[in-house]
Short mmCIF file of C-alpha atoms and ligand atoms in Angstrom, two decimals:
data_model
loop_
_atom_site.label_atom_id
_atom_site.label_comp_id
_atom_site.label_asym_id
_atom_site.label_seq_id
_atom_site.Cartn_x
_atom_site.Cartn_y
_atom_site.Cartn_z
CA UNK A 1 -34.14 -123.17 -8.80
CA UNK A 2 -33.15 -121.44 -12.04
CA UNK A 3 -33.59 -117.68 -12.21
CA UNK A 4 -35.06 -116.50 -15.51
CA UNK A 5 -34.16 -113.16 -17.04
CA UNK A 6 -35.87 -111.79 -20.16
CA UNK A 7 -34.05 -108.91 -21.82
CA UNK A 8 -35.80 -106.52 -24.20
CA UNK A 9 -33.49 -104.60 -26.52
CA UNK A 10 -33.17 -103.28 -30.04
CA UNK A 11 -29.57 -104.56 -30.13
CA UNK A 12 -29.72 -108.26 -29.25
CA UNK A 13 -26.22 -108.79 -30.69
CA UNK A 14 -24.75 -106.89 -27.73
CA UNK A 15 -25.51 -109.92 -25.58
CA UNK A 16 -24.17 -112.77 -27.71
CA UNK A 17 -20.52 -112.93 -26.65
CA UNK A 18 -20.83 -111.96 -22.96
CA UNK A 19 -23.53 -114.55 -22.36
CA UNK A 20 -21.41 -117.32 -23.88
CA UNK A 21 -18.15 -116.78 -22.03
CA UNK A 22 -16.52 -117.08 -18.66
CA UNK A 23 -18.62 -117.61 -15.53
CA UNK A 24 -21.76 -116.14 -17.07
CA UNK A 25 -21.53 -118.61 -19.96
CA UNK A 26 -21.05 -121.43 -17.45
CA UNK A 27 -24.04 -120.33 -15.34
CA UNK A 28 -26.24 -120.39 -18.43
CA UNK A 29 -24.86 -123.68 -19.77
CA UNK A 30 -25.43 -125.31 -16.40
CA UNK A 31 -28.95 -123.82 -16.26
CA UNK A 32 -28.31 -122.02 -12.98
CA UNK A 33 -29.54 -118.98 -14.86
CA UNK A 34 -31.74 -118.69 -17.94
CA UNK A 35 -31.32 -115.51 -20.03
CA UNK A 36 -33.53 -114.90 -23.06
CA UNK A 37 -32.87 -111.87 -25.25
CA UNK A 38 -35.78 -110.48 -27.29
CA UNK A 39 -35.66 -107.92 -30.07
CA UNK A 40 -38.17 -105.13 -29.39
CA UNK A 41 -38.28 -104.51 -33.12
CA UNK A 42 -40.02 -107.89 -33.60
CA UNK A 43 -43.00 -106.36 -31.77
CA UNK A 44 -43.33 -103.28 -33.97
CA UNK A 45 -46.50 -103.57 -36.03
CA UNK A 46 -45.80 -101.30 -39.00
CA UNK A 47 -43.88 -102.37 -42.06
CA UNK A 48 -40.87 -100.23 -41.18
CA UNK A 49 -40.62 -101.89 -37.74
CA UNK A 50 -40.64 -98.53 -36.00
CA UNK A 51 -39.66 -98.58 -32.32
CA UNK A 52 -39.17 -94.84 -31.74
CA UNK A 53 -40.73 -91.53 -32.74
CA UNK A 54 -40.31 -87.78 -32.25
CA UNK A 55 -41.25 -86.32 -28.86
CA UNK A 56 -44.60 -84.57 -28.39
CA UNK A 57 -43.94 -80.93 -27.62
CA UNK A 58 -40.82 -80.90 -29.76
CA UNK A 59 -37.18 -81.12 -28.82
CA UNK A 60 -34.22 -83.18 -29.97
CA UNK A 61 -33.95 -86.91 -30.42
CA UNK A 62 -36.36 -89.78 -30.44
CA UNK A 63 -38.50 -91.49 -27.80
CA UNK A 64 -39.12 -95.23 -27.59
CA UNK A 65 -42.75 -96.02 -28.38
CA UNK A 66 -45.24 -97.66 -26.02
CA UNK A 67 -46.71 -100.27 -28.29
CA UNK A 68 -43.70 -102.51 -29.10
CA UNK A 69 -42.51 -102.48 -25.49
CA UNK A 70 -45.94 -103.21 -23.97
CA UNK A 71 -46.47 -105.99 -26.55
CA UNK A 72 -43.00 -107.44 -25.96
CA UNK A 73 -43.55 -107.58 -22.17
CA UNK A 74 -47.03 -109.08 -22.56
CA UNK A 75 -45.66 -111.76 -24.89
CA UNK A 76 -43.58 -113.09 -21.98
CA UNK A 77 -46.47 -113.82 -19.64
CA UNK A 78 -46.45 -117.61 -20.14
CA UNK A 79 -42.78 -117.85 -19.10
CA UNK A 80 -42.26 -114.93 -16.72
CA UNK A 81 -44.34 -113.88 -13.70
CA UNK A 82 -43.80 -110.21 -14.75
CA UNK A 83 -43.48 -109.35 -11.05
CA UNK A 84 -40.24 -107.46 -11.67
CA UNK A 85 -40.06 -105.29 -14.78
CA UNK A 86 -36.89 -103.23 -14.58
CA UNK A 87 -36.01 -100.31 -16.84
CA UNK A 88 -32.32 -99.42 -17.21
CA UNK A 89 -31.96 -95.66 -17.20
CA UNK A 90 -29.44 -93.15 -15.81
CA UNK A 91 -32.37 -91.67 -13.84
CA UNK A 92 -32.96 -94.92 -11.92
CA UNK A 93 -32.00 -95.92 -8.39
CA UNK A 94 -28.33 -96.81 -8.08
CA UNK A 95 -27.63 -100.53 -8.57
CA UNK A 96 -25.46 -101.87 -5.71
CA UNK A 97 -24.09 -105.17 -4.43
CA UNK A 98 -27.01 -105.35 -1.97
CA UNK A 99 -29.42 -104.94 -4.87
CA UNK A 100 -27.62 -107.76 -6.75
CA UNK A 101 -28.08 -109.99 -3.67
CA UNK A 102 -31.77 -109.07 -3.50
CA UNK A 103 -32.34 -109.70 -7.22
CA UNK A 104 -30.58 -113.08 -7.04
CA UNK A 105 -33.47 -114.21 -4.80
CA UNK A 106 -36.08 -113.35 -7.44
CA UNK A 107 -37.64 -116.14 -9.49
CA UNK A 108 -37.61 -114.07 -12.66
CA UNK A 109 -37.31 -110.54 -14.01
CA UNK A 110 -37.54 -108.50 -17.20
CA UNK A 111 -34.82 -105.99 -18.12
CA UNK A 112 -35.85 -103.28 -20.56
CA UNK A 113 -32.93 -101.55 -22.27
CA UNK A 114 -33.87 -97.95 -22.93
CA UNK A 115 -32.26 -96.10 -25.86
CA UNK A 116 -32.24 -92.70 -27.46
CA UNK A 117 -33.59 -89.80 -25.42
CA UNK A 118 -35.69 -92.10 -23.27
CA UNK A 119 -38.88 -94.12 -23.31
CA UNK A 120 -42.48 -92.90 -23.38
CA UNK A 121 -43.40 -92.01 -19.77
CA UNK A 122 -46.49 -94.24 -19.95
CA UNK A 123 -44.11 -97.23 -20.01
CA UNK A 124 -42.43 -95.98 -16.83
CA UNK A 125 -45.72 -95.29 -15.06
CA UNK A 126 -47.81 -98.26 -16.13
CA UNK A 127 -45.50 -101.13 -17.00
CA UNK A 128 -42.17 -100.80 -15.22
CA UNK A 129 -41.91 -101.82 -11.54
CA UNK A 130 -38.54 -100.17 -10.94
CA UNK A 131 -35.85 -98.11 -12.66
CA UNK A 132 -32.16 -98.88 -12.12
CA UNK A 133 -28.98 -97.01 -13.01
CA UNK A 134 -25.46 -98.48 -12.85
CA UNK A 135 -23.84 -95.11 -12.11
CA UNK A 136 -23.97 -91.37 -12.54
CA UNK A 137 -22.90 -91.21 -16.16
CA UNK A 138 -24.82 -91.50 -19.39
CA UNK A 139 -24.37 -94.41 -21.77
CA UNK A 140 -26.01 -94.70 -25.17
CA UNK A 141 -28.45 -97.31 -23.94
CA UNK A 142 -29.32 -99.87 -21.30
CA UNK A 143 -27.56 -102.82 -22.97
CA UNK A 144 -24.25 -102.61 -21.10
CA UNK A 145 -26.04 -101.83 -17.80
CA UNK A 146 -28.24 -104.92 -18.34
CA UNK A 147 -25.12 -107.06 -18.81
CA UNK A 148 -23.55 -105.57 -15.70
CA UNK A 149 -26.64 -106.42 -13.68
CA UNK A 150 -26.94 -109.94 -15.12
CA UNK A 151 -23.30 -110.67 -14.29
CA UNK A 152 -23.56 -109.24 -10.77
CA UNK A 153 -26.68 -111.35 -10.12
CA UNK A 154 -25.02 -114.48 -11.54
CA UNK A 155 -22.17 -114.22 -9.02
CA UNK A 156 -24.70 -114.32 -6.18
CA UNK A 157 -26.24 -117.60 -7.36
CA UNK A 158 -25.01 -120.73 -5.58
CA UNK A 159 -22.90 -122.88 -7.91
CA UNK A 160 -21.64 -120.11 -10.21
CA UNK A 161 -18.42 -119.36 -8.34
CA UNK A 162 -16.48 -122.50 -7.41
CA UNK A 163 -15.57 -121.40 -3.91
CA UNK A 164 -18.26 -119.43 -2.10
CA UNK A 165 -15.46 -117.92 0.01
CA UNK A 166 -14.21 -116.04 -3.03
CA UNK A 167 -17.62 -114.33 -3.26
CA UNK A 168 -17.76 -113.37 0.41
CA UNK A 169 -14.16 -112.11 0.17
CA UNK A 170 -15.01 -109.90 -2.80
CA UNK A 171 -14.79 -106.17 -2.36
CA UNK A 172 -18.19 -104.82 -1.37
CA UNK A 173 -19.79 -108.18 -0.52
CA UNK A 174 -19.91 -107.15 3.13
CA UNK A 175 -19.86 -103.43 2.34
CA UNK A 176 -16.05 -103.07 2.60
CA UNK A 177 -13.22 -103.23 0.07
CA UNK A 178 -11.29 -106.49 0.14
CA UNK A 179 -7.83 -106.87 1.68
CA UNK A 180 -4.72 -106.72 -0.58
CA UNK A 181 -3.68 -109.95 -2.30
CA UNK A 182 -0.20 -111.17 -3.26
CA UNK A 183 1.15 -114.19 -5.13
CA UNK A 184 4.57 -115.68 -5.87
CA UNK A 185 7.37 -114.61 -5.84
CA UNK A 186 7.70 -113.47 -2.23
CA UNK A 187 10.05 -110.73 -3.44
CA UNK A 188 9.86 -108.98 -6.81
CA UNK A 189 12.35 -106.23 -7.75
CA UNK A 190 12.95 -105.62 -4.09
CA UNK A 191 9.21 -105.36 -3.30
CA UNK A 192 8.31 -107.79 -0.55
CA UNK A 193 5.08 -109.55 0.33
CA UNK A 194 4.01 -108.64 3.91
CA UNK A 195 5.74 -111.03 6.31
CA UNK A 196 2.53 -112.04 8.07
CA UNK A 197 1.20 -113.74 4.92
CA UNK A 198 4.21 -116.08 4.87
CA UNK A 199 3.86 -116.98 8.56
CA UNK A 200 1.31 -119.78 8.19
CA UNK A 201 -0.54 -118.39 11.23
CA UNK A 202 -4.10 -118.38 9.91
CA UNK A 203 -5.61 -116.62 12.88
CA UNK A 204 -3.12 -113.75 12.63
CA UNK A 205 -3.55 -113.63 8.84
CA UNK A 206 -7.32 -113.31 9.20
CA UNK A 207 -6.89 -110.53 11.77
CA UNK A 208 -4.44 -108.69 9.47
CA UNK A 209 -6.76 -109.03 6.49
CA UNK A 210 -9.77 -107.74 8.44
CA UNK A 211 -7.74 -104.71 9.54
CA UNK A 212 -6.46 -104.10 6.01
CA UNK A 213 -9.98 -104.27 4.68
CA UNK A 214 -11.08 -101.49 7.04
CA UNK A 215 -7.93 -99.39 6.45
CA UNK A 216 -8.23 -99.62 2.67
CA UNK A 217 -11.91 -98.72 2.73
CA UNK A 218 -11.13 -95.75 4.98
CA UNK A 219 -8.43 -94.56 2.59
CA UNK A 220 -10.03 -95.26 -0.80
CA UNK A 221 -13.79 -95.18 -0.17
CA UNK A 222 -14.56 -93.37 3.10
CA UNK A 223 -18.19 -93.10 1.97
CA UNK A 224 -18.49 -96.90 2.17
CA UNK A 225 -16.94 -97.07 5.62
CA UNK A 226 -19.57 -94.68 7.00
CA UNK A 227 -22.36 -96.84 5.57
CA UNK A 228 -20.72 -100.03 6.87
CA UNK A 229 -20.44 -98.64 10.41
CA UNK A 230 -24.05 -97.40 10.38
CA UNK A 231 -25.27 -100.82 9.21
CA UNK A 232 -23.21 -102.65 11.86
CA UNK A 233 -24.61 -100.38 14.55
CA UNK A 234 -28.21 -100.89 13.46
CA UNK A 235 -27.68 -104.68 13.13
CA UNK A 236 -26.29 -104.88 16.68
CA UNK A 237 -29.22 -102.80 17.97
CA UNK A 238 -31.61 -105.30 16.33
CA UNK A 239 -29.96 -108.18 18.22
CA UNK A 240 -30.14 -106.41 21.61
N1 LIG B 301 -28.73 -95.97 -19.81
C1 LIG B 301 -27.88 -94.98 -20.13
N2 LIG B 301 -27.03 -94.73 -19.12
C2 LIG B 301 -27.36 -95.60 -18.11
C3 LIG B 301 -26.86 -95.84 -16.81
N3 LIG B 301 -25.86 -95.14 -16.30
N4 LIG B 301 -27.45 -96.81 -16.08
C4 LIG B 301 -28.48 -97.52 -16.57
N5 LIG B 301 -28.99 -97.34 -17.79
C5 LIG B 301 -28.44 -96.38 -18.57
#
């Protein structure tokens, strides 16, 4: 089944090149994923095509208006169930690999790219079903976050990555960082590839890689290791 993603933005050009290239381009060409980008400005009703206005109560910047965004979302109802209407905002819940896996199961979704100082709160309260952030930093808008999310979802769809093993080996797929990788030559400027990888003993190699994965996570992202161990414990309690 093809997942459908409708993106609402005032900068549709942001999406042109990323959606045509590499694995994302392939996923779309092969109709594993359908991504439609819509210009919010096309839904502005005045002759100046206004999509933002000054905030009530004063203060700096501009706020994205209700009307074009409500109208844009409603225009999708023939093609999108509108079950998942996601706003990209630095104030949203943190987007993670688990969230990408969850979203890859959805039939369709709408991504609304916020801009300026924010969107009218009535959009958040009455239209949006969830708010997502890609990290604790502020970008100028939700366009790059939307692309990040689309690409992360695409990698979770069967058929996008040639070998499924390369997905399950990815850092973070199982909550850990991946093991270190090496390629030819076996020695470069005196730096050697770990002997075990040249041994041909697949069982020992797997064991070494599993250990390395844990060690690396402990060293570089101890926060992830804690979460991984908690999850493993609660999974094993569920089985018992
Ligand atoms: N818009 C601006 N910054 C953002 C972020 N970090 N995540 C999602 N949307 C954003």
